[in-house]
Amino acid sequence: GLVTNFAWEMAQAVLYDPMGTVWQATWRCFVASLGDAAIVLAPVGVGWAVCRRAGSRAGSAAVVALGIVLGAVIEWRGLERGQWAYNERMPLIYGTHFGLVPVLQMALLPLFVFHVTRLAARHARHSK
């Protein structure tokens, strides 16, 4: 989760107000990706729990749904606290002041981690 979140943070940095020098922006993106990697554990864990009971499609839906909620809450808190601000290039979710790209980050990257983990677990089971 750390590598994918760091790559996403760096790619979306152009949608935020300037974050200082290149090194300062890189550091801020790295620190944000540490938190994001920890946050990814919640949707992935819920996805695993749902998957065991209701199958992989339900698990995937749970990962995405929780990711969207977490992404919206994170954006709301960060914007309200002045931790970051968007520039004019950030697409907003219709009817809100939340950035679409960071909310998608919390929906898509946990889903990616969920599926990679499922594949790795399946491969490990079949390798024994």
mmCIF file with all atom_site columns, C-alpha atoms in Angstrom:
data_model
loop_
_atom_site.group_PDB
_atom_site.id
_atom_site.type_symbol
_atom_site.label_atom_id
_atom_site.label_alt_id
_atom_site.label_comp_id
_atom_site.label_asym_id
_atom_site.label_entity_id
_atom_site.label_seq_id
_atom_site.pdbx_PDB_ins_code
_atom_site.Cartn_x
_atom_site.Cartn_y
_atom_site.Cartn_z
_atom_site.occupancy
_atom_site.B_iso_or_equiv
_atom_site.pdbx_formal_charge
_atom_site.auth_seq_id
_atom_site.auth_comp_id
_atom_site.auth_asym_id
_atom_site.auth_atom_id
_atom_site.pdbx_PDB_model_num
ATOM 1   C CA . GLY A 1 1   ? 0.000   0.000   0.000   1.00 0.00 ? 1   GLY A CA 1
ATOM 2   C CA . LEU A 1 2   ? 2.861   2.397   0.709   1.00 0.00 ? 2   LEU A CA 1
ATOM 3   C CA . VAL A 1 3   ? 4.366   2.309   -2.787  1.00 0.00 ? 3   VAL A CA 1
ATOM 4   C CA . THR A 1 4   ? 1.049   2.701   -4.586  1.00 0.00 ? 4   THR A CA 1
ATOM 5   C CA . ASN A 1 5   ? -0.066  5.534   -2.295  1.00 0.00 ? 5   ASN A CA 1
ATOM 6   C CA . PHE A 1 6   ? 3.251   7.367   -2.669  1.00 0.00 ? 6   PHE A CA 1
ATOM 7   C CA . ALA A 1 7   ? 3.005   7.144   -6.460  1.00 0.00 ? 7   ALA A CA 1
ATOM 8   C CA . TRP A 1 8   ? -0.596  8.408   -6.317  1.00 0.00 ? 8   TRP A CA 1
ATOM 9   C CA . GLU A 1 9   ? 0.340   11.258  -3.953  1.00 0.00 ? 9   GLU A CA 1
ATOM 10  C CA . MET A 1 10  ? 3.157   12.377  -6.239  1.00 0.00 ? 10  MET A CA 1
ATOM 11  C CA . ALA A 1 11  ? 0.946   12.199  -9.327  1.00 0.00 ? 11  ALA A CA 1
ATOM 12  C CA . GLN A 1 12  ? -1.883  14.214  -7.759  1.00 0.00 ? 12  GLN A CA 1
ATOM 13  C CA . ALA A 1 13  ? 0.412   16.837  -6.198  1.00 0.00 ? 13  ALA A CA 1
ATOM 14  C CA . VAL A 1 14  ? -0.145  19.106  -9.216  1.00 0.00 ? 14  VAL A CA 1
ATOM 15  C CA . LEU A 1 15  ? -3.813  19.409  -8.168  1.00 0.00 ? 15  LEU A CA 1
ATOM 16  C CA . TYR A 1 16  ? -2.956  21.055  -4.842  1.00 0.00 ? 16  TYR A CA 1
ATOM 17  C CA . ASP A 1 17  ? -1.709  24.491  -3.925  1.00 0.00 ? 17  ASP A CA 1
ATOM 18  C CA . PRO A 1 18  ? 2.088   24.659  -4.030  1.00 0.00 ? 18  PRO A CA 1
ATOM 19  C CA . MET A 1 19  ? 3.777   22.627  -1.304  1.00 0.00 ? 19  MET A CA 1
ATOM 20  C CA . GLY A 1 20  ? 7.183   24.284  -1.311  1.00 0.00 ? 20  GLY A CA 1
ATOM 21  C CA . THR A 1 21  ? 10.301  23.054  -3.069  1.00 0.00 ? 21  THR A CA 1
ATOM 22  C CA . VAL A 1 22  ? 10.393  19.748  -4.929  1.00 0.00 ? 22  VAL A CA 1
ATOM 23  C CA . TRP A 1 23  ? 12.029  18.117  -1.905  1.00 0.00 ? 23  TRP A CA 1
ATOM 24  C CA . GLN A 1 24  ? 9.476   19.593  0.513   1.00 0.00 ? 24  GLN A CA 1
ATOM 25  C CA . ALA A 1 25  ? 6.614   18.428  -1.697  1.00 0.00 ? 25  ALA A CA 1
ATOM 26  C CA . THR A 1 26  ? 8.162   14.964  -2.010  1.00 0.00 ? 26  THR A CA 1
ATOM 27  C CA . TRP A 1 27  ? 8.533   14.733  1.754   1.00 0.00 ? 27  TRP A CA 1
ATOM 28  C CA . ARG A 1 28  ? 4.927   15.841  2.305   1.00 0.00 ? 28  ARG A CA 1
ATOM 29  C CA . CYS A 1 29  ? 3.728   13.252  -0.216  1.00 0.00 ? 29  CYS A CA 1
ATOM 30  C CA . PHE A 1 30  ? 5.813   10.563  1.483   1.00 0.00 ? 30  PHE A CA 1
ATOM 31  C CA . VAL A 1 31  ? 4.419   11.400  4.925   1.00 0.00 ? 31  VAL A CA 1
ATOM 32  C CA . ALA A 1 32  ? 0.883   11.444  3.509   1.00 0.00 ? 32  ALA A CA 1
ATOM 33  C CA . SER A 1 33  ? 1.470   8.059   1.871   1.00 0.00 ? 33  SER A CA 1
ATOM 34  C CA . LEU A 1 34  ? 2.518   6.591   5.242   1.00 0.00 ? 34  LEU A CA 1
ATOM 35  C CA . GLY A 1 35  ? -0.840  7.586   6.690   1.00 0.00 ? 35  GLY A CA 1
ATOM 36  C CA . ASP A 1 36  ? -2.651  6.445   3.550   1.00 0.00 ? 36  ASP A CA 1
ATOM 37  C CA . ALA A 1 37  ? -0.964  3.040   3.711   1.00 0.00 ? 37  ALA A CA 1
ATOM 38  C CA . ALA A 1 38  ? -2.208  2.612   7.290   1.00 0.00 ? 38  ALA A CA 1
ATOM 39  C CA . ILE A 1 39  ? -5.716  3.772   6.336   1.00 0.00 ? 39  ILE A CA 1
ATOM 40  C CA . VAL A 1 40  ? -5.830  1.212   3.501   1.00 0.00 ? 40  VAL A CA 1
ATOM 41  C CA . LEU A 1 41  ? -5.801  -1.527  6.142   1.00 0.00 ? 41  LEU A CA 1
ATOM 42  C CA . ALA A 1 42  ? -9.354  -0.702  7.260   1.00 0.00 ? 42  ALA A CA 1
ATOM 43  C CA . PRO A 1 43  ? -11.118 -1.242  3.915   1.00 0.00 ? 43  PRO A CA 1
ATOM 44  C CA . VAL A 1 44  ? -8.923  -4.238  3.112   1.00 0.00 ? 44  VAL A CA 1
ATOM 45  C CA . GLY A 1 45  ? -9.707  -5.811  6.499   1.00 0.00 ? 45  GLY A CA 1
ATOM 46  C CA . VAL A 1 46  ? -13.432 -5.209  6.052   1.00 0.00 ? 46  VAL A CA 1
ATOM 47  C CA . GLY A 1 47  ? -13.196 -6.617  2.539   1.00 0.00 ? 47  GLY A CA 1
ATOM 48  C CA . TRP A 1 48  ? -11.568 -9.801  3.849   1.00 0.00 ? 48  TRP A CA 1
ATOM 49  C CA . ALA A 1 49  ? -14.264 -10.223 6.481   1.00 0.00 ? 49  ALA A CA 1
ATOM 50  C CA . VAL A 1 50  ? -17.083 -9.697  3.965   1.00 0.00 ? 50  VAL A CA 1
ATOM 51  C CA . CYS A 1 51  ? -15.364 -11.876 1.367   1.00 0.00 ? 51  CYS A CA 1
ATOM 52  C CA . ARG A 1 52  ? -15.271 -14.847 3.735   1.00 0.00 ? 52  ARG A CA 1
ATOM 53  C CA . ARG A 1 53  ? -19.019 -14.598 4.300   1.00 0.00 ? 53  ARG A CA 1
ATOM 54  C CA . ALA A 1 54  ? -20.424 -13.307 1.031   1.00 0.00 ? 54  ALA A CA 1
ATOM 55  C CA . GLY A 1 55  ? -17.759 -13.815 -1.663  1.00 0.00 ? 55  GLY A CA 1
ATOM 56  C CA . SER A 1 56  ? -15.208 -11.727 -3.487  1.00 0.00 ? 56  SER A CA 1
ATOM 57  C CA . ARG A 1 57  ? -17.649 -9.389  -5.257  1.00 0.00 ? 57  ARG A CA 1
ATOM 58  C CA . ALA A 1 58  ? -19.245 -8.405  -1.961  1.00 0.00 ? 58  ALA A CA 1
ATOM 59  C CA . GLY A 1 59  ? -15.788 -8.022  -0.444  1.00 0.00 ? 59  GLY A CA 1
ATOM 60  C CA . SER A 1 60  ? -14.721 -5.770  -3.300  1.00 0.00 ? 60  SER A CA 1
ATOM 61  C CA . ALA A 1 61  ? -17.877 -3.682  -2.956  1.00 0.00 ? 61  ALA A CA 1
ATOM 62  C CA . ALA A 1 62  ? -17.240 -3.303  0.779   1.00 0.00 ? 62  ALA A CA 1
ATOM 63  C CA . VAL A 1 63  ? -13.650 -2.178  0.123   1.00 0.00 ? 63  VAL A CA 1
ATOM 64  C CA . VAL A 1 64  ? -14.772 0.464   -2.375  1.00 0.00 ? 64  VAL A CA 1
ATOM 65  C CA . ALA A 1 65  ? -17.687 1.693   -0.244  1.00 0.00 ? 65  ALA A CA 1
ATOM 66  C CA . LEU A 1 66  ? -15.596 2.070   2.904   1.00 0.00 ? 66  LEU A CA 1
ATOM 67  C CA . GLY A 1 67  ? -12.788 3.635   0.869   1.00 0.00 ? 67  GLY A CA 1
ATOM 68  C CA . ILE A 1 68  ? -15.130 6.294   -0.511  1.00 0.00 ? 68  ILE A CA 1
ATOM 69  C CA . VAL A 1 69  ? -16.435 7.104   2.963   1.00 0.00 ? 69  VAL A CA 1
ATOM 70  C CA . LEU A 1 70  ? -12.927 7.266   4.430   1.00 0.00 ? 70  LEU A CA 1
ATOM 71  C CA . GLY A 1 71  ? -11.677 9.355   1.512   1.00 0.00 ? 71  GLY A CA 1
ATOM 72  C CA . ALA A 1 72  ? -14.510 11.863  1.923   1.00 0.00 ? 72  ALA A CA 1
ATOM 73  C CA . VAL A 1 73  ? -13.962 12.112  5.689   1.00 0.00 ? 73  VAL A CA 1
ATOM 74  C CA . ILE A 1 74  ? -10.204 12.565  5.263   1.00 0.00 ? 74  ILE A CA 1
ATOM 75  C CA . GLU A 1 75  ? -10.724 15.303  2.680   1.00 0.00 ? 75  GLU A CA 1
ATOM 76  C CA . TRP A 1 76  ? -13.359 17.048  4.779   1.00 0.00 ? 76  TRP A CA 1
ATOM 77  C CA . ARG A 1 77  ? -11.121 17.085  7.869   1.00 0.00 ? 77  ARG A CA 1
ATOM 78  C CA . GLY A 1 78  ? -7.991  18.106  5.976   1.00 0.00 ? 78  GLY A CA 1
ATOM 79  C CA . LEU A 1 79  ? -9.723  20.945  4.174   1.00 0.00 ? 79  LEU A CA 1
ATOM 80  C CA . GLU A 1 80  ? -11.508 22.156  7.315   1.00 0.00 ? 80  GLU A CA 1
ATOM 81  C CA . ARG A 1 81  ? -8.243  22.185  9.262   1.00 0.00 ? 81  ARG A CA 1
ATOM 82  C CA . GLY A 1 82  ? -6.354  23.918  6.477   1.00 0.00 ? 82  GLY A CA 1
ATOM 83  C CA . GLN A 1 83  ? -3.912  21.020  6.115   1.00 0.00 ? 83  GLN A CA 1
ATOM 84  C CA . TRP A 1 84  ? -4.101  21.321  2.323   1.00 0.00 ? 84  TRP A CA 1
ATOM 85  C CA . ALA A 1 85  ? -5.912  23.231  -0.375  1.00 0.00 ? 85  ALA A CA 1
ATOM 86  C CA . TYR A 1 86  ? -6.734  22.468  -3.981  1.00 0.00 ? 86  TYR A CA 1
ATOM 87  C CA . ASN A 1 87  ? -5.861  24.551  -6.986  1.00 0.00 ? 87  ASN A CA 1
ATOM 88  C CA . GLU A 1 88  ? -8.220  25.165  -9.914  1.00 0.00 ? 88  GLU A CA 1
ATOM 89  C CA . ARG A 1 89  ? -7.194  21.910  -11.641 1.00 0.00 ? 89  ARG A CA 1
ATOM 90  C CA . MET A 1 90  ? -8.648  19.620  -8.939  1.00 0.00 ? 90  MET A CA 1
ATOM 91  C CA . PRO A 1 91  ? -11.918 18.091  -10.139 1.00 0.00 ? 91  PRO A CA 1
ATOM 92  C CA . LEU A 1 92  ? -14.526 18.248  -7.386  1.00 0.00 ? 92  LEU A CA 1
ATOM 93  C CA . ILE A 1 93  ? -17.206 15.704  -6.588  1.00 0.00 ? 93  ILE A CA 1
ATOM 94  C CA . TYR A 1 94  ? -20.467 17.229  -7.753  1.00 0.00 ? 94  TYR A CA 1
ATOM 95  C CA . GLY A 1 95  ? -22.288 19.022  -4.960  1.00 0.00 ? 95  GLY A CA 1
ATOM 96  C CA . THR A 1 96  ? -19.312 18.954  -2.572  1.00 0.00 ? 96  THR A CA 1
ATOM 97  C CA . HIS A 1 97  ? -16.025 20.749  -2.070  1.00 0.00 ? 97  HIS A CA 1
ATOM 98  C CA . PHE A 1 98  ? -14.122 17.427  -1.952  1.00 0.00 ? 98  PHE A CA 1
ATOM 99  C CA . GLY A 1 99  ? -11.526 16.544  -4.558  1.00 0.00 ? 99  GLY A CA 1
ATOM 100 C CA . LEU A 1 100 ? -12.474 13.605  -6.763  1.00 0.00 ? 100 LEU A CA 1
ATOM 101 C CA . VAL A 1 101 ? -8.904  12.354  -7.175  1.00 0.00 ? 101 VAL A CA 1
ATOM 102 C CA . PRO A 1 102 ? -8.070  11.869  -3.468  1.00 0.00 ? 102 PRO A CA 1
ATOM 103 C CA . VAL A 1 103 ? -11.441 10.206  -2.799  1.00 0.00 ? 103 VAL A CA 1
ATOM 104 C CA . LEU A 1 104 ? -10.827 7.851   -5.736  1.00 0.00 ? 104 LEU A CA 1
ATOM 105 C CA . GLN A 1 105 ? -7.436  7.114   -4.204  1.00 0.00 ? 105 GLN A CA 1
ATOM 106 C CA . MET A 1 106 ? -9.109  5.710   -1.098  1.00 0.00 ? 106 MET A CA 1
ATOM 107 C CA . ALA A 1 107 ? -11.585 3.729   -3.232  1.00 0.00 ? 107 ALA A CA 1
ATOM 108 C CA . LEU A 1 108 ? -9.230  2.282   -5.839  1.00 0.00 ? 108 LEU A CA 1
ATOM 109 C CA . LEU A 1 109 ? -5.919  1.683   -4.072  1.00 0.00 ? 109 LEU A CA 1
ATOM 110 C CA . PRO A 1 110 ? -7.423  -0.365  -1.220  1.00 0.00 ? 110 PRO A CA 1
ATOM 111 C CA . LEU A 1 111 ? -9.271  -2.387  -3.884  1.00 0.00 ? 111 LEU A CA 1
ATOM 112 C CA . PHE A 1 112 ? -5.966  -2.991  -5.682  1.00 0.00 ? 112 PHE A CA 1
ATOM 113 C CA . VAL A 1 113 ? -4.257  -4.033  -2.429  1.00 0.00 ? 113 VAL A CA 1
ATOM 114 C CA . PHE A 1 114 ? -7.239  -6.266  -1.571  1.00 0.00 ? 114 PHE A CA 1
ATOM 115 C CA . HIS A 1 115 ? -7.025  -8.124  -4.877  1.00 0.00 ? 115 HIS A CA 1
ATOM 116 C CA . VAL A 1 116 ? -3.235  -8.424  -4.869  1.00 0.00 ? 116 VAL A CA 1
ATOM 117 C CA . THR A 1 117 ? -3.414  -9.825  -1.333  1.00 0.00 ? 117 THR A CA 1
ATOM 118 C CA . ARG A 1 118 ? -6.165  -12.273 -2.319  1.00 0.00 ? 118 ARG A CA 1
ATOM 119 C CA . LEU A 1 119 ? -4.120  -13.462 -5.291  1.00 0.00 ? 119 LEU A CA 1
ATOM 120 C CA . ALA A 1 120 ? -1.009  -13.854 -3.162  1.00 0.00 ? 120 ALA A CA 1
ATOM 121 C CA . ALA A 1 121 ? -2.947  -15.795 -0.513  1.00 0.00 ? 121 ALA A CA 1
ATOM 122 C CA . ARG A 1 122 ? -4.507  -18.037 -3.167  1.00 0.00 ? 122 ARG A CA 1
ATOM 123 C CA . HIS A 1 123 ? -1.095  -18.662 -4.731  1.00 0.00 ? 123 HIS A CA 1
ATOM 124 C CA . ALA A 1 124 ? 0.414   -19.473 -1.316  1.00 0.00 ? 124 ALA A CA 1
ATOM 125 C CA . ARG A 1 125 ? -2.399  -21.958 -0.586  1.00 0.00 ? 125 ARG A CA 1
ATOM 126 C CA . HIS A 1 126 ? -1.984  -23.709 -3.925  1.00 0.00 ? 126 HIS A CA 1
ATOM 127 C CA . SER A 1 127 ? 1.818   -23.813 -3.639  1.00 0.00 ? 127 SER A CA 1
ATOM 128 C CA . LYS A 1 128 ? 1.758   -25.926 -0.494  1.00 0.00 ? 128 LYS A CA 1
#
